[in-house]
Amino acid sequence: MSLPAKSAELIESRARLLGPNVSTFYDEPLHLVRGEGVWLWDADGHKYLDCYNNVPHVGHCNPRVVEAICRQAATLNTHTRYLHDGILEYVEKLTGTMDAALDTAILTCTGSEANDIALRMAEGITGKRGIIATDATYHGNTSLVSQLSRSNVPTVGFGLDQFFRFVDAPDSYRNPDPDGTRFAETVAEQIQAHKASGVGFAALIICPYFLNEGFPNHPDGWLKPVAEVVRKAGGLLICDEVQSGFGRTGTHLWAHQKMGVVPDIMTLGKPMGNGHPVGGVVTRSEILATFRKGYRYFNTFGGNPVSCAAAMAVLEEIEDKKLLANAETVGEHARQRLGQLAEKHEVIGDVRGSGLIFGAEMVTDRNSKDPASDLTDRVINALRHRGIILSKLGRHKNALKIRPPMPFSIENADLLIDTLDDVLAETPLHR
Amino acid sequence: MSLPAKSAELIESRARLLGPNVSTFYDEPLHLVRGEGVWLWDADGHKYLDCYNNVPHVGHCNPRVVEAICRQAATLNTHTRYLHDGILEYVEKLTGTMDAALDTAILTCTGSEANDIALRMAEGITGKRGIIATDATYHGNTSLVSQLSRSNVPTVGFGLDQFFRFVDAPDSYRNPDPDGTRFAETVAEQIQAHKASGVGFAALIICPYFLNEGFPNHPDGWLKPVAEVVRKAGGLLICDEVQSGFGRTGTHLWAHQKMGVVPDIMTLGKPMGNGHPVGGVVTRSEILATFRKGYRYFNTFGGNPVSCAAAMAVLEEIEDKKLLANAETVGEHARQRLGQLAEKHEVIGDVRGSGLIFGAEMVTDRNSKDPASDLTDRVINALRHRGIILSKLGRHKNALKIRPPMPFSIENADLLIDTLDDVLAETPLHR
């Protein structure tokens, strides 16, 4: 198949105007022009079922969100140095969905900005700078938080890597830790290492459902042991819910609730405004007060009336359309059907997930669990040519990553699984 | 005057939900509910002439920008891992307005993110980390760039202050440096200090029109000597045009053009999307390539179709409505009239600016130049009660800062100056 002329032109312009190494998805990148609900269209009129994009959380071009943005953009858009209802109503509603201790917030434009603040809050309240994360995570792109990415290690960053230590990412398939005690022990070791080095221990930052780590299959409450270790050491637990929040896991609005802990700090981003740039940090009032005492943080666009209108519309849409329950039901159905596919297709080594974050690990051999990375890549590309968008992840890039907009239906799930069934049947293990 | 009940309620909610030290403007904060062009309305229906806000660059709720946002938000909003015309057309148009060497860009959500990248680009290409800025500047709120603020020094920030050295902000009124050679010398001293300390010299970051420093009155080309010093030392010149760009100074679209230099890196923010969260870094292709080789930066919302539509509408509106020429004409008229006021009101010590960034320094005595800080505060508050919004700045908080949306008219300027005339007449120097 050859690339459409227009796509080739756009690829050339990208290299010239945006520089090298600006990644695209797929061997032949998609040129998208329209989105609606769980559907996307490319420039040639091909229609795709979006099983991947989590930013359009309540659906591409969700009418309620679009209407909220248009209405507020046409009325007033200014900053938080003036009084406005929007930010207060939103923070009240947002913090109302979580533990009473998490009662204050700073709104930002991105999850990166939120995590950058969260680490400084931890520094502020503990007086230490040692941060711990997993070795397969991603927490954003500022100088500080970009150093938390082991898969995309920046060569620039003002030496900030000295403050970070890493633990093995949990892996329920290859290296089970059913009650989370081993994970807690590895964190305890790194806490000791931070203390021994003189840096001291400030915080553990994790996605409570470990989405970048391949959403390992853990029972509810699995984070309790590690939270205890962190608190005992005088550090903070930061839950990065940029991906896992807003009901993604189906059973709880926030994944930390599912995993049995109340974080000291929680950060938000991507789905928060359905694509409108808004992020946030939610924490206890004493942590926020200590941070703000040391630094009068201000963000020009953060918490502006349009961003708050978009974010409020997302929360309302989740409620009104019962998208949490939908994620649970549809996710459960899809995983059952994926499990049935595993009976037919030997390459499916493991099926896991919760709600509308789920997938399957592809292996060349179920006993050795050797990753079928090349096959996974071909499956993803073949699905794309059949109108199904999804992606892969994991240390070996051999896990299907399925994370559709939340209005994903049983019918959508069936189309995904049926197409995957066909593609697996016709894709040989080796080229 | 007592605060409206609703405002009192919002202030209480802010302290509870957003934490302490969230600044508002004015002794009695404004509760704004609507904006249009250069006008704002509060919850009680009072109308204000906005002589201060630069974020709504082409006017509050500019119809072209609102239409662009609504149209694109209803069509498609996704990220740069798919191909899309919007970002490429925008970057092509944007870089087309400046020196041919500045030909590539990264789009972000905020000016803070842009400056955070710019400093890492300088680190990447020089292999050094020493940054120089003025002691009265502001370049954003990330862990890294927040350390550049001397007026709001963060107590948290992972020790990054070790990489920053500061020079006295230029001050054409109290300490003239007509040809910029003294500024160049002070920068040269700090370059030597960075080298001597072993940190090395990476970059000078400045607003080319020194907006936060009180827009000192310098002739065009004033930055040439310092640029030469920076280049000779092997460092980069970063121009932060977050405030000074997009025609604010009236004579040039970019203030660095006015000041006679081509920066190695230029950063953009606030007015870029008229309030929609969008920022950017423009640089030479080899600097971008070196940065991206060392770090595959990705920003989920950066350069998304809606942000690019908003940013494109701003550039188009500046062109179509001839807002650059308008800024020059109206700014010139306003400064002439301010100069006439100075003949009547002894407290006006200095009138300066360019285009639609201008103001007057208020003094208790023209010989001693002692700052009339308290008077300035009372003038600002009195103007607010007469429906004129502006602010103050400077080391002594004694300069009127006038920086209206770009469609500001001669009539608007006359209303501002006439009202200021009345307020100065009835405001005693001492309480």
Tab-separated table of C-alpha atoms in Angstrom, chain A residues 132 165-167 180-196 201 204 225-233:
chain	number	residue	atom	x	y	z
A	132	ILE	CA	10.766	7.064	43.512
A	165	ARG	CA	15.387	6.260	41.871
A	166	PHE	CA	13.414	3.508	40.186
A	167	VAL	CA	11.807	0.215	41.108
A	180	GLY	CA	1.808	-6.140	46.699
A	181	THR	CA	4.288	-6.919	49.460
A	182	ARG	CA	7.206	-7.410	47.087
A	183	PHE	CA	6.508	-4.087	45.418
A	184	ALA	CA	6.419	-2.490	48.876
A	185	GLU	CA	9.764	-4.087	49.719
A	186	THR	CA	11.459	-2.810	46.553
A	187	VAL	CA	10.174	0.680	47.313
A	188	ALA	CA	11.487	0.351	50.878
A	189	GLU	CA	14.937	-0.504	49.488
A	190	GLN	CA	14.966	2.604	47.304
A	191	ILE	CA	13.793	4.738	50.217
A	192	GLN	CA	16.797	3.477	52.159
A	193	ALA	CA	19.060	4.214	49.196
A	194	HIS	CA	17.717	7.790	48.966
A	195	LYS	CA	18.281	8.246	52.699
A	196	ALA	CA	21.751	6.716	52.581
A	201	PHE	CA	12.957	10.616	50.664
A	204	LEU	CA	6.623	7.801	45.579
A	225	PRO	CA	1.396	-2.275	51.667
A	226	VAL	CA	3.408	0.225	49.644
A	227	ALA	CA	1.402	3.170	50.984
A	228	GLU	CA	2.226	2.009	54.507
A	229	VAL	CA	5.938	1.809	53.702
A	230	VAL	CA	5.908	5.291	52.176
A	231	ARG	CA	4.089	6.871	55.122
A	232	LYS	CA	6.247	5.111	57.689
A	233	ALA	CA	9.305	6.616	55.986
